[in-house]
GROMACS .gro file of C-alpha atoms in nm:
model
  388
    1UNK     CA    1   9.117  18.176   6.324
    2UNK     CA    2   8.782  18.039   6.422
    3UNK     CA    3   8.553  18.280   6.687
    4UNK     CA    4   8.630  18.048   6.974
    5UNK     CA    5   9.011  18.051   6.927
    6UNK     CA    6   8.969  18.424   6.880
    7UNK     CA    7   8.824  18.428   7.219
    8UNK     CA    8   9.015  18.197   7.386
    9UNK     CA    9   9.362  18.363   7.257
   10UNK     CA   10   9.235  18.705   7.393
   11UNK     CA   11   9.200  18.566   7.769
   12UNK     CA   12   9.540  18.404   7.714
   13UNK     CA   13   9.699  18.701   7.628
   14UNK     CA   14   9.519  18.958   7.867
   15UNK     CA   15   9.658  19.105   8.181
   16UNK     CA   16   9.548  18.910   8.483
   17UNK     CA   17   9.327  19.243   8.594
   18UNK     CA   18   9.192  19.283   8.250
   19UNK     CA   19   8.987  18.923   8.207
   20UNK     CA   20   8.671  19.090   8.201
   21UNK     CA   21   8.727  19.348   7.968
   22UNK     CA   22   8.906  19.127   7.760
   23UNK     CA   23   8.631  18.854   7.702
   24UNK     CA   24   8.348  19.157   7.704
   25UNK     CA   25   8.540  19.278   7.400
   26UNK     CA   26   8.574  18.972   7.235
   27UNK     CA   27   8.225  18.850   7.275
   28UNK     CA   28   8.094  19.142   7.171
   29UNK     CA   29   8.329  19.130   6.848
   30UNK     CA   30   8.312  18.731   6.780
   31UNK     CA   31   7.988  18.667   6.914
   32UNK     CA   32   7.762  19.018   6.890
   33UNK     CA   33   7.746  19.035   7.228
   34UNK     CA   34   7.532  19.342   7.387
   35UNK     CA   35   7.578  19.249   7.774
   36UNK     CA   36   7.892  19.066   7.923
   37UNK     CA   37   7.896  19.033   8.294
   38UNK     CA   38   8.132  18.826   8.527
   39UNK     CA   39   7.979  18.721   8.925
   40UNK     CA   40   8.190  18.601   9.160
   41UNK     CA   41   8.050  18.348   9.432
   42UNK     CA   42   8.176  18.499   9.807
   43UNK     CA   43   8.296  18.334  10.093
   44UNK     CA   44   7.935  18.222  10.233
   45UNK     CA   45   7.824  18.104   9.877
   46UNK     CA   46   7.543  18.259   9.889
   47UNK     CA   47   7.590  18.542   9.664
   48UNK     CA   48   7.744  18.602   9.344
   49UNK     CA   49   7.915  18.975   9.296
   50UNK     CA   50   7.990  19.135   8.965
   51UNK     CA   51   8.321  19.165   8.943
   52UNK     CA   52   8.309  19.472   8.745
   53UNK     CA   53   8.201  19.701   9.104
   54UNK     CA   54   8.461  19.784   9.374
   55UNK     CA   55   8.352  19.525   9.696
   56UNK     CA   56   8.128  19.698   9.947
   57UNK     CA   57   7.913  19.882   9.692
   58UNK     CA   58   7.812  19.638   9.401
   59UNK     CA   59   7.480  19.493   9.398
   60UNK     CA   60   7.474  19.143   9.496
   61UNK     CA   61   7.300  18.883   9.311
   62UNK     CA   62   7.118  18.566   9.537
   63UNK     CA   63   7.266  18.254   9.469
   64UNK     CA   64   6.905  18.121   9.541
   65UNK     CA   65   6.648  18.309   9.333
   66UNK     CA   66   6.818  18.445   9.090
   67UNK     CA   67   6.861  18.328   8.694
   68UNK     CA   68   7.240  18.308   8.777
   69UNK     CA   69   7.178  18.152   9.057
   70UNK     CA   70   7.055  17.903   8.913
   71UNK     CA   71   7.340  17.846   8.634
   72UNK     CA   72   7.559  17.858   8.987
   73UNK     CA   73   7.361  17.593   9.156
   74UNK     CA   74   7.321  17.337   8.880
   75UNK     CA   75   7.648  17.369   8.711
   76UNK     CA   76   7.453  17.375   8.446
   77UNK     CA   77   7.376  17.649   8.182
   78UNK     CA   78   7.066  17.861   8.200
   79UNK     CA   79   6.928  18.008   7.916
   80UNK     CA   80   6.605  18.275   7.903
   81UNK     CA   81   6.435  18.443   7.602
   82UNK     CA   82   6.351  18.783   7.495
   83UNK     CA   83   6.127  18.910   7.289
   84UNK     CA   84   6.142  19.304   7.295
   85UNK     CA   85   6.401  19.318   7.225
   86UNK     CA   86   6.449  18.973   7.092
   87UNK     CA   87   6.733  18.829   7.269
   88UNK     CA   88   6.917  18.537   7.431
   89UNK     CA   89   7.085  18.592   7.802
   90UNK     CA   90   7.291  18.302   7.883
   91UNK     CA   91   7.446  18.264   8.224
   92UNK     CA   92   7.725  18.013   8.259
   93UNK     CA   93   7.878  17.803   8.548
   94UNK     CA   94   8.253  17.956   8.577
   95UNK     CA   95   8.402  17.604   8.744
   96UNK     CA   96   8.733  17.468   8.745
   97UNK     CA   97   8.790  17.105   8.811
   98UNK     CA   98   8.479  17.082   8.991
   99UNK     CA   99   8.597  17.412   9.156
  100UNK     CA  100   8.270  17.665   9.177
  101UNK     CA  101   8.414  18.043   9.103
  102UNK     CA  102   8.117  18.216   8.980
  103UNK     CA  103   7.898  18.278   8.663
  104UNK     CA  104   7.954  18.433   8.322
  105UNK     CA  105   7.608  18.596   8.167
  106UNK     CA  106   7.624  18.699   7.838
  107UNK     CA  107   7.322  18.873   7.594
  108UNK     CA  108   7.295  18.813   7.239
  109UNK     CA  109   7.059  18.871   6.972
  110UNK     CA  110   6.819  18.649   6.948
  111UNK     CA  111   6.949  18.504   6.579
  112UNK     CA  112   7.326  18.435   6.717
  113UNK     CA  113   7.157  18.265   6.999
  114UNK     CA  114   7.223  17.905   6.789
  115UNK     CA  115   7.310  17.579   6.973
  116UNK     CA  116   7.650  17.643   6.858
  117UNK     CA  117   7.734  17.963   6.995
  118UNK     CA  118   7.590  17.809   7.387
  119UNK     CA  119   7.807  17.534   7.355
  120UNK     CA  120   8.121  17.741   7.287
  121UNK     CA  121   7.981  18.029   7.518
  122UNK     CA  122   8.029  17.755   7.763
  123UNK     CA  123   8.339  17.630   7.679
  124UNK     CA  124   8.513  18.034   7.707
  125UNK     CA  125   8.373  17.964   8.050
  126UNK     CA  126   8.552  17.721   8.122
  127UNK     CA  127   8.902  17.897   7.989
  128UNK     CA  128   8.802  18.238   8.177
  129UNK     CA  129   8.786  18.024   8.496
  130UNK     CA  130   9.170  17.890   8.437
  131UNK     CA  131   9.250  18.210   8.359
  132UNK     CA  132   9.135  18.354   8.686
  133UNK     CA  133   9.301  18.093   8.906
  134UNK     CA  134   9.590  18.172   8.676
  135UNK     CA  135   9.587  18.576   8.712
  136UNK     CA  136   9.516  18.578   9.129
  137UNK     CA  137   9.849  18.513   9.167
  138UNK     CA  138   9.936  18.876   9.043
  139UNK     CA  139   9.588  19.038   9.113
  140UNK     CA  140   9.362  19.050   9.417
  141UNK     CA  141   9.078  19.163   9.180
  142UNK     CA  142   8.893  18.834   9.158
  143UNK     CA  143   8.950  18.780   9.534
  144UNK     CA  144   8.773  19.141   9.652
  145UNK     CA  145   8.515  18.996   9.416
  146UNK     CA  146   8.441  18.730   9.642
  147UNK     CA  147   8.370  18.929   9.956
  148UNK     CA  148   8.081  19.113  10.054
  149UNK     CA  149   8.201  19.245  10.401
  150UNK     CA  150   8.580  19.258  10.527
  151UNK     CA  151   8.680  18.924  10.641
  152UNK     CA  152   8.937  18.892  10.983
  153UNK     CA  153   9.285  18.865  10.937
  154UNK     CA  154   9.248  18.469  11.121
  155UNK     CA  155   9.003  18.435  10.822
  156UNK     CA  156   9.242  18.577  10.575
  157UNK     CA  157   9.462  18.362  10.669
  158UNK     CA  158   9.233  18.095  10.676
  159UNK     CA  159   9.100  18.118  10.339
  160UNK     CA  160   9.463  18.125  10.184
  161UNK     CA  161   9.549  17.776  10.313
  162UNK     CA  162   9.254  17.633  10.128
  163UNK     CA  163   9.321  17.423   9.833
  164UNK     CA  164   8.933  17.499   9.674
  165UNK     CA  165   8.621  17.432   9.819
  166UNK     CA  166   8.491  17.161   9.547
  167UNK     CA  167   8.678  16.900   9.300
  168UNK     CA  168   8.591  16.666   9.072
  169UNK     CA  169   8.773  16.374   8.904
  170UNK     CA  170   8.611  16.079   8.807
  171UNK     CA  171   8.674  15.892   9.127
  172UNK     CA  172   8.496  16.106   9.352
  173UNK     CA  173   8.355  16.450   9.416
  174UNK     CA  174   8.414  16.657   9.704
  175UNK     CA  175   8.286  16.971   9.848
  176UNK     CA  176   8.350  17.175  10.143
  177UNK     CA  177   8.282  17.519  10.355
  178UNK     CA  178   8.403  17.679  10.663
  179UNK     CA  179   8.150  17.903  10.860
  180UNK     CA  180   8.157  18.172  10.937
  181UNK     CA  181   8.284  18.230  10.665
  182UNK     CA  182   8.451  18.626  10.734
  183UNK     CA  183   8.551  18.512  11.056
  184UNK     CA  184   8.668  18.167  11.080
  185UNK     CA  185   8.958  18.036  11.370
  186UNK     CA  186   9.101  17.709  11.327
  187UNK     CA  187   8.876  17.501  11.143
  188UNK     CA  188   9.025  17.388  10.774
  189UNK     CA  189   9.091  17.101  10.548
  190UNK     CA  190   9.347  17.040  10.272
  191UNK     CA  191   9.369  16.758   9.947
  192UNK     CA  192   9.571  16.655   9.690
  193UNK     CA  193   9.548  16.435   9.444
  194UNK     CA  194   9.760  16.192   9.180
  195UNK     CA  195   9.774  15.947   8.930
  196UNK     CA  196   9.653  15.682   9.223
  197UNK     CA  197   9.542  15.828   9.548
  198UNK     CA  198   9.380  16.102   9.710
  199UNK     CA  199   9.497  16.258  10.023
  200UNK     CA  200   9.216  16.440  10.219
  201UNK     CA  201   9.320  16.668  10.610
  202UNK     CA  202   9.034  16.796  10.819
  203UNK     CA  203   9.184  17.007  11.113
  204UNK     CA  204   9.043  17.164  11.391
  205UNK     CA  205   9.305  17.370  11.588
  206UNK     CA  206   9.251  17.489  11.952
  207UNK     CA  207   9.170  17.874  12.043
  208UNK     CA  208   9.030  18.164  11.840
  209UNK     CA  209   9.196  18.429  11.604
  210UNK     CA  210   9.551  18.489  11.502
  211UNK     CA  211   9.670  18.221  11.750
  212UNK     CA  212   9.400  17.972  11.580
  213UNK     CA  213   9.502  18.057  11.253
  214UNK     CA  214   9.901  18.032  11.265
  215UNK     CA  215   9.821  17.725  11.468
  216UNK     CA  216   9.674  17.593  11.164
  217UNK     CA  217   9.906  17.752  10.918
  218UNK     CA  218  10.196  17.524  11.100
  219UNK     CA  219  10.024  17.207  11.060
  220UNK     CA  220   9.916  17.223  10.742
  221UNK     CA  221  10.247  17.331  10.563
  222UNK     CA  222  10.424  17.070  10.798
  223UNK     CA  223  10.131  16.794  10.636
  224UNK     CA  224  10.180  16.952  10.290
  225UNK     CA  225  10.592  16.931  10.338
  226UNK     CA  226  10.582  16.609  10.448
  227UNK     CA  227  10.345  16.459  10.160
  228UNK     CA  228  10.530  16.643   9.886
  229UNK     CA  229  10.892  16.393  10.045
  230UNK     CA  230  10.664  16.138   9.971
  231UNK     CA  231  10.631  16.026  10.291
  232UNK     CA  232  10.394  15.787  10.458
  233UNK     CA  233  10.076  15.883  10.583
  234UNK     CA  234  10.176  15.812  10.985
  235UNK     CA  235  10.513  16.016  10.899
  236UNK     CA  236  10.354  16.277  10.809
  237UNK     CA  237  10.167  16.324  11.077
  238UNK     CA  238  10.500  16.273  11.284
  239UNK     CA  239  10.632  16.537  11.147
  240UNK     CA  240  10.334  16.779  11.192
  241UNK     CA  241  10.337  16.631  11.541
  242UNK     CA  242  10.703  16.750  11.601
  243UNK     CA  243  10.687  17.087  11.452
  244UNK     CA  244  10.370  17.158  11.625
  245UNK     CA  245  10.563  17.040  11.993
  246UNK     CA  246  10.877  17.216  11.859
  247UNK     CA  247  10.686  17.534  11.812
  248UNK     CA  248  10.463  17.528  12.149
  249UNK     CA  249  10.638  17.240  12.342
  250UNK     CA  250  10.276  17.111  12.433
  251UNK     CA  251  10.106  17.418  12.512
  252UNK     CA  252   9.889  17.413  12.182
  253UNK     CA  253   9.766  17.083  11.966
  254UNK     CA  254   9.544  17.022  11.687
  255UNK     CA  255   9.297  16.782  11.614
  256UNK     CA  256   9.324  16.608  11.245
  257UNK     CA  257   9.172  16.355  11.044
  258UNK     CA  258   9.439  16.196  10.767
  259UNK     CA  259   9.291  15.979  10.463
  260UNK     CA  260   9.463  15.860  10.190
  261UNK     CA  261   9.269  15.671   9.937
  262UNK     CA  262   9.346  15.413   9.704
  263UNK     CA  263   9.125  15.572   9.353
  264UNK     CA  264   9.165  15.214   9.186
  265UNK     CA  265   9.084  14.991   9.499
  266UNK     CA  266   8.875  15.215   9.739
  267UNK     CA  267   9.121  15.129  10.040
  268UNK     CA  268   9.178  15.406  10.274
  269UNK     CA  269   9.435  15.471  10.541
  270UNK     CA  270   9.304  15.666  10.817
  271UNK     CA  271   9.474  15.850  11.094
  272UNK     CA  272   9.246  15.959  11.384
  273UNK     CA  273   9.393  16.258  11.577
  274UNK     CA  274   9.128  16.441  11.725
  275UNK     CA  275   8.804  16.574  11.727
  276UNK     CA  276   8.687  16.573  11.323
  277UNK     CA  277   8.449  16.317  11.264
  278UNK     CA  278   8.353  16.086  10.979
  279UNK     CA  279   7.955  15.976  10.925
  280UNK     CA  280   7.927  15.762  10.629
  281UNK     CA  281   7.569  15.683  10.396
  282UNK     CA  282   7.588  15.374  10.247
  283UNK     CA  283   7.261  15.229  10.065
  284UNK     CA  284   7.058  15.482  10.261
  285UNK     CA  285   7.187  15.370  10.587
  286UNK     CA  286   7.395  15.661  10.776
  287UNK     CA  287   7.624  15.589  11.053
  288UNK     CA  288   7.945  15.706  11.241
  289UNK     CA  289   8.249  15.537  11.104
  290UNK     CA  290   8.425  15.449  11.429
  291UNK     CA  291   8.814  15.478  11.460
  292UNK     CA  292   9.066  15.443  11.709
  293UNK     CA  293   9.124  15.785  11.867
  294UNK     CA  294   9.482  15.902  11.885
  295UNK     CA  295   9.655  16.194  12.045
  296UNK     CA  296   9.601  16.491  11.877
  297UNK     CA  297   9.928  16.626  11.681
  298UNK     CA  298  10.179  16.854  11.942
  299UNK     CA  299  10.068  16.754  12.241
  300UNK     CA  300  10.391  16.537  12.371
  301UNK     CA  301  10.683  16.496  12.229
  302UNK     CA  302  10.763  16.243  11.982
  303UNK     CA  303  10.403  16.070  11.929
  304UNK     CA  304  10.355  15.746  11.768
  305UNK     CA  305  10.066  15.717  11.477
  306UNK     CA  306   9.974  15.430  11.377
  307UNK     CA  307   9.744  15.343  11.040
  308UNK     CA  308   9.379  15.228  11.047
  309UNK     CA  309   9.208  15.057  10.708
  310UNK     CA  310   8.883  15.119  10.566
  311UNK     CA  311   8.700  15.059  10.235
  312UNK     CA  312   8.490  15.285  10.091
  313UNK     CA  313   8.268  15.155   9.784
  314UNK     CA  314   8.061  15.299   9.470
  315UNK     CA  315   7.788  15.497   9.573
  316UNK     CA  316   7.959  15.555   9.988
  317UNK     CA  317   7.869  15.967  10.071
  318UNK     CA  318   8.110  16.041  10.345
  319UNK     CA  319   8.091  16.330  10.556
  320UNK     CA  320   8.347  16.481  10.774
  321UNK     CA  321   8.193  16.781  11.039
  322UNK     CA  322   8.445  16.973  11.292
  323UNK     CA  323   8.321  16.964  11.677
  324UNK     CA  324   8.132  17.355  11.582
  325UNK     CA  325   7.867  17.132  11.435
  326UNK     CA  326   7.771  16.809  11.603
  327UNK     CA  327   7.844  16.971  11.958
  328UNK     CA  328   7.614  17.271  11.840
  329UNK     CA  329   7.331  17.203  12.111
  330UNK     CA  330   6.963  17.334  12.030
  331UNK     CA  331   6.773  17.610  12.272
  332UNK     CA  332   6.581  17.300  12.442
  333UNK     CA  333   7.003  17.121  12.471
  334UNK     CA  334   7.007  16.879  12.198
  335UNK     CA  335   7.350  16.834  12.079
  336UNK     CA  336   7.285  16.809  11.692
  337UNK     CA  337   7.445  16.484  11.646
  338UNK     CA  338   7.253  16.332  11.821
  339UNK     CA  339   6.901  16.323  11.581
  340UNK     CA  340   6.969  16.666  11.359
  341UNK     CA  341   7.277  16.575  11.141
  342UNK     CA  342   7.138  16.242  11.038
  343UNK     CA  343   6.840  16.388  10.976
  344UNK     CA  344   7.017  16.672  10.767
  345UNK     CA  345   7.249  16.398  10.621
  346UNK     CA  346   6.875  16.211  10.468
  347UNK     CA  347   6.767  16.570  10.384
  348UNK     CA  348   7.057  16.660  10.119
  349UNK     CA  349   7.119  16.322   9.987
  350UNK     CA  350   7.040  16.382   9.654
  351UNK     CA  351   7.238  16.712   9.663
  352UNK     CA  352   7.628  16.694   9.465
  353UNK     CA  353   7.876  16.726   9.718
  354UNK     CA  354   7.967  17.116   9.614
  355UNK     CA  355   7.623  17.229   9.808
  356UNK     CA  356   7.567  16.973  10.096
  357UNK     CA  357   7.816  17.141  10.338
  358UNK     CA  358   7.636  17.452  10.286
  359UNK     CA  359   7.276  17.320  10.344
  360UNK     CA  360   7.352  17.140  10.618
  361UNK     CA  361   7.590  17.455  10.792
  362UNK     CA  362   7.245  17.662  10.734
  363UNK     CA  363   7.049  17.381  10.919
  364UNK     CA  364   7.272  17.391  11.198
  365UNK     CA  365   7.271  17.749  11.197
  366UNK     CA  366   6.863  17.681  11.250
  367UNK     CA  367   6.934  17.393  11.520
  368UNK     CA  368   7.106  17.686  11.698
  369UNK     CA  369   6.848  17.902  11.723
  370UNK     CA  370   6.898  18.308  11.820
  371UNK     CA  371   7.209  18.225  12.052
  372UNK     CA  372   7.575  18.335  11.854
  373UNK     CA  373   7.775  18.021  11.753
  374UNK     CA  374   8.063  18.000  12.001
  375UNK     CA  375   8.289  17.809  11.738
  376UNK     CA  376   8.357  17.792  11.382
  377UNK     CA  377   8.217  17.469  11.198
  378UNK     CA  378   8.324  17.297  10.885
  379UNK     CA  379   8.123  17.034  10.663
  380UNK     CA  380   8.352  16.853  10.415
  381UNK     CA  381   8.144  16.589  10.175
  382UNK     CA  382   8.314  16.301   9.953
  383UNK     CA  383   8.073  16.125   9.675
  384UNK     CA  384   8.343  15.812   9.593
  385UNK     CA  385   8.263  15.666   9.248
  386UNK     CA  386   8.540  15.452   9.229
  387UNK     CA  387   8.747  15.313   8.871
  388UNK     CA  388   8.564  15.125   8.648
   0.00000   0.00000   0.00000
């Protein structure tokens, strides 16, 4: 058996809490590995955590300055030399599917730092990353990883729903973050993907908390129960409608914007229901993609949606913000849509779509100024490449 399969069989056949020690050990065997360390992006993304340190007391690493950091950032490897002793430390992008989990740095001797060993260094990665989505089913290790401060139970709650916060496929690349991120309310988003489309929910549910949070919770599932019967897109959100009105007869709605792409055509089907938004850049033009508004899902009984068309094309960057950012007013009252989020929109252009929601949450955060956000905000960014 070859070092990599060695490797690669050892985090197949580890305990789901044991990942870490299990690669450490086979690195250092396989690979003469002196350091092995595993860092775990949090909520905020912008710190990675060794997972090795109960949360609350291990020493953070910056996502921005640091030399994982930048392995996190780039989604790239980064490599540094050293010559007393002469060594190799490696730090590699822990990603799934586009799907940012952290960063794997590994120390070697300077004469098994070859080409070779990177590549596959890279490629265990890769296989620890499956491996963790794999083992959080039966351990909340990598989770605790992720948090540097107790998040709310809403935020718990939150979190869970979430399908990622990045993907890639060839079609398209998307990226998205809630803020803040340890105490979020109702503020969420939700896609799946097959062979031919791409289904994408941004949600923003009415009131704060628990009551926020199982708002959301309802819609979601009812969306998710209604795709997976193959439904159309305006029957699903009939039936989140009616379980939402079933539930609260009125009392409490949500806001949600339905897409379903077409990955070989670029068609999209849009349902408007609410308060997300959708600004499109399109050969370095950027501009509010205007839809018919509809009534928000569970508001009256038995609601009518009806299916708008758009085409996206190679090279569109759509961007879809809750009301927590382009109502966000400045101290002097500028509402941030008006100049800010186009100006932010120019400003991260030629950022991938995994980091745009988070630059542009922290510029809001600066449009704000001193005063305490009043509402949670999400930023969710689609790249489309289209087929062919």
């Amino acid at each position: 058996m070859d070092r990599f399969s060695a490797a690669e069989r050892a985090l197949r056949t580890a305990a789901p809490h044991e990942l870490l020690d299990a690669v450490r050990h086979a690195l250092m065997k396989q690979y003469a590995a002196t350091t092995v360390d595993l860092l775990m992006a949090d909520y905020a993304m912008t710190i990675l955590q060794p997972v090795a340190a109960l949360p609350y007391t291990a020493e953070p690493v910056s996502v921005h300055n640091s030399a994982p950091g930048r392995a996190f950032g780039a989604q790239e490897p980064y490599v540094r030399t050293s010559d007393c002793p002469p060594s190799v430390s490696a730090h590699l992008p822990v990603t799934v599917r586009g799907d940012r989990l952290g960063v794997l740095s590994v120390t070697l001797p300077a004469d098994q730092g070859t080409p070779e060993a990177l590549r596959e260094l890279g490629d265990i990665a890769e296989v620890l990353g499956h491996e963790i989505m794999v083992a959080e089913r039966d351990t909340d290790l990598y989770v605790q990883a992720r948090r540097a401060e107790r998040l709310t139970l809403a935020a718990e709650m939150q979190w869970q729903l979430l399908p990622g916060r990045s993907c890639s496929r060839p079609e398209y690349d998307l990226g998205a973050q809630l803020e803040p991120a340890y105490a979020i309310y109702g503020d969420n988003f939700d896609w799946s993907a097959s062979a031919n489309h791409l289904t994408l929910t941004v949600t923003n549910g009415m009131g704060e908390g628990i009551d926020a949070a199982l708002l959301t919770n309802l819609t979601i599932n009812a969306l998710r129960n209604a795709r997976r019967a193959g439904l159309s897109l305006a029957d699903q959100a009939c039936l989140a409608d009616q379980a939402l009105y079933g539930q609260h007869r009125g009392a409490l709605h949500l806001s949600a914007l339905l897409l379903r792409f077409e990955l070989s055509t670029g068609l999209v089907e849009v349902i408007d229901a609410g308060s997300p938004k959708i600004w499109r850049m399109r050969s370095g033009t950027f501009e509010p993609v205007e839809l018919e508004a509809q009534l928000p899902l569970g508001m009256f009984e038995d609601t009518l949606y009806t299916v708008q068309h758009l085409e996206v094309l190679p090279g569109d960057r759509l961007l879809f913000v809750s009301d927590g950012v382009y109502n966000v007013a400045s101290p002097q009252g500028e509402r941030y849509i008006e100049k800010a989020l186009a100006r932010a929109a120019m400003n991260t252009r030629l950022l991938p779509p995994s980091q745009v929601p988070r630059a542009i949450l922290q510029e809001v955060s600066g449009h704000r100024g001193p005063s305490r956000s009043a509402d949670d905000a999400m930023v969710v960014c689609l790249d489309w490449h289209g087929r062919g």
